[in-house]
């Protein structure tokens, strides 16, 4: 992942409301290449809303988000550098495992060799299920498939909403190493998780949307 200089994702004075209820306000932080932002908070505190704002899917009620000093809205280069994995795995139940990854790549405007897709499937432990319809996969297997796209897309900013949900302990350890490698390669990670990730503390910044917790 070639990066000539540090990239900076910055939020200033963010306010988010939903259904007339304020979820958070006056929120600010910056994350640079090689760092992670861990977002904490109780249910309904706005964690997922914050991630969607940082991806550019939603607009904040107030404040702004910038990428290398430019607003992320209308910033095509930024959108092309973001990979998002939400609560829903985002897989198509009527496609096979391999077809899903090929579809995800095409949807993102990218393409991968069949060998690269198979290697990503092998890494997440789904090679035996590669020709199985994803509607037949378990919740954990669907989660693994969604995470496989991170390996393929090789984007700078990974935005992950509870990525460890339904994963077994052995794969969690392997995936944590993937996250470390991403940071070592000057990537940025924004993540919500109820489980402490084994990432070097000097690479971690934290935001708590429920300060009274």
XYZ file of C-alpha atoms in Angstrom:
213
model
C 0.000 0.000 0.000
C 2.116 2.907 -1.211
C 1.696 6.068 0.855
C 4.072 8.984 0.422
C 2.986 11.009 3.440
C 0.711 10.558 6.473
C -3.013 10.699 5.734
C -5.287 12.340 8.299
C -8.967 11.635 8.985
C -10.295 14.428 11.171
C -13.670 15.151 12.784
C -14.534 18.575 14.179
C -17.488 19.569 16.378
C -19.648 16.670 15.236
C -23.266 16.513 16.336
C -25.604 13.657 15.499
C -29.337 13.394 16.141
C -31.778 10.608 15.396
C -35.545 10.889 15.613
C -35.236 14.205 17.418
C -32.862 12.771 20.029
C -29.293 14.015 20.251
C -26.864 11.107 20.272
C -23.635 13.069 20.643
C -22.305 16.579 20.109
C -19.043 18.578 20.131
C -17.177 15.437 19.099
C -13.715 15.852 17.652
C -10.674 13.675 16.957
C -8.028 12.990 14.336
C -6.545 9.689 13.186
C -3.402 9.471 11.079
C -1.837 6.711 9.020
C -0.853 3.790 11.239
C -3.393 4.602 13.968
C -6.700 3.116 15.044
C -9.738 4.780 16.579
C -11.728 2.541 18.929
C -15.277 3.788 19.456
C -17.026 2.759 22.668
C -20.500 3.436 24.009
C -23.698 1.793 25.145
C -26.559 0.702 22.925
C -28.142 3.710 21.250
C -25.172 5.997 21.924
C -24.546 6.574 18.209
C -21.593 4.286 17.469
C -22.942 3.007 14.163
C -24.187 6.490 13.240
C -20.673 7.844 13.787
C -19.143 5.173 11.567
C -21.626 5.924 8.794
C -20.787 9.627 9.058
C -17.068 8.851 8.774
C -17.737 6.760 5.669
C -19.642 9.636 4.099
C -22.934 7.693 4.024
C -24.674 10.140 6.391
C -24.178 13.832 7.157
C -23.761 15.089 10.734
C -26.308 17.570 12.104
C -23.355 19.883 12.766
C -19.601 19.803 12.290
C -17.429 18.361 9.549
C -15.204 15.449 8.622
C -12.090 15.985 6.527
C -9.608 13.747 4.760
C -6.212 15.381 4.327
C -7.834 18.779 5.047
C -10.609 18.327 2.448
C -14.262 17.584 3.218
C -15.080 13.914 2.671
C -18.367 14.854 0.979
C -17.921 14.879 -2.765
C -14.352 13.643 -2.243
C -14.217 10.697 -4.654
C -10.631 9.791 -3.769
C -11.610 9.355 -0.126
C -14.633 7.182 -0.924
C -12.359 4.970 -3.007
C -10.062 4.471 -0.014
C -12.730 3.340 2.483
C -13.832 -0.226 3.206
C -16.858 -0.611 5.490
C -18.077 -3.757 7.223
C -21.298 -3.181 9.159
C -23.506 -5.299 11.418
C -25.074 -6.921 8.384
C -22.451 -8.912 6.534
C -23.644 -7.521 3.209
C -23.392 -10.829 1.362
C -25.808 -11.992 -1.329
C -27.496 -15.250 -0.225
C -28.156 -16.360 -3.813
C -24.484 -16.151 -4.811
C -21.685 -18.538 -3.908
C -18.790 -17.507 -1.687
C -16.530 -16.895 -4.701
C -19.273 -15.091 -6.616
C -19.915 -12.814 -3.653
C -16.326 -11.633 -3.506
C -16.200 -11.133 -7.267
C -19.460 -9.133 -7.022
C -18.122 -7.018 -4.125
C -15.011 -6.212 -6.118
C -16.963 -5.199 -9.216
C -19.352 -3.125 -7.120
C -16.358 -1.285 -5.674
C -15.023 -0.608 -9.161
C -12.127 -3.003 -8.679
C -11.211 -6.366 -10.083
C -9.190 -9.291 -8.816
C -7.745 -12.386 -10.385
C -9.538 -15.609 -9.562
C -6.394 -16.776 -7.766
C -6.457 -13.687 -5.518
C -10.108 -14.252 -4.628
C -9.451 -17.901 -3.825
C -6.509 -16.921 -1.615
C -8.721 -14.505 0.326
C -11.320 -17.246 0.759
C -8.627 -19.653 1.906
C -7.345 -17.136 4.464
C -10.751 -16.775 6.136
C -11.213 -20.545 6.248
C -13.992 -20.836 3.681
C -12.188 -22.586 0.844
C -14.207 -25.792 1.280
C -17.377 -23.714 1.083
C -16.183 -21.643 -1.884
C -18.930 -22.937 -4.211
C -21.656 -22.969 -1.556
C -24.532 -20.499 -1.669
C -23.897 -18.010 1.128
C -27.498 -18.301 2.304
C -26.454 -21.684 3.713
C -23.488 -20.306 5.682
C -23.547 -19.761 9.441
C -23.485 -16.238 10.884
C -19.784 -16.614 11.666
C -18.983 -17.822 8.159
C -20.862 -14.887 6.625
C -18.843 -12.580 8.854
C -15.609 -14.180 7.659
C -16.681 -13.640 4.062
C -17.369 -9.965 4.698
C -13.911 -9.604 6.254
C -12.295 -11.335 3.276
C -13.098 -8.325 1.119
C -10.746 -6.234 3.284
C -7.887 -8.434 2.144
C -8.848 -8.002 -1.494
C -9.612 -4.289 -1.637
C -6.463 -3.152 0.195
C -7.910 0.264 0.989
C -6.396 2.746 3.415
C -9.349 3.318 5.772
C -11.075 0.308 7.329
C -14.323 1.147 9.142
C -15.553 -1.905 11.050
C -18.696 -2.179 13.168
C -18.271 -5.011 15.695
C -16.138 -7.092 13.291
C -15.473 -9.871 15.807
C -19.143 -10.792 16.278
C -19.785 -14.543 15.791
C -16.114 -15.303 15.144
C -14.318 -18.140 16.939
C -11.296 -17.434 19.137
C -8.761 -18.953 16.739
C -9.839 -16.747 13.840
C -10.050 -13.668 16.081
C -6.330 -14.063 16.802
C -5.545 -14.361 13.089
C -7.721 -11.372 12.237
C -6.093 -9.232 14.924
C -2.793 -9.901 13.178
C -4.373 -8.698 9.914
C -5.375 -5.471 11.679
C -1.831 -5.004 13.002
C -0.423 -5.561 9.512
C -2.866 -3.005 8.115
C -1.614 -0.406 10.597
C 2.011 -1.350 9.959
C 1.343 -0.650 6.273
C 0.158 2.888 7.140
C -3.531 2.050 7.087
C -6.181 3.609 9.314
C -8.665 1.590 11.377
C -11.930 2.866 12.869
C -13.717 0.178 14.852
C -16.482 -0.426 17.366
C -16.010 -3.504 19.517
C -17.082 -4.854 22.891
C -13.865 -6.879 23.019
C -10.456 -5.319 23.527
C -8.370 -5.772 20.402
C -4.780 -6.873 20.759
C -3.310 -3.825 19.045
C -0.267 -1.966 20.398
C -1.550 0.785 22.684
C 0.573 3.467 21.031
C -1.451 2.895 17.854
C -4.837 3.295 19.587
C -6.987 6.371 20.108
C -10.327 6.077 21.891
C -13.699 7.796 21.783
C -16.403 7.046 24.346
C -19.876 8.146 23.276
C -21.257 7.273 26.721
C -18.898 9.166 29.081
C -21.110 8.431 32.061
C -20.629 4.677 31.597
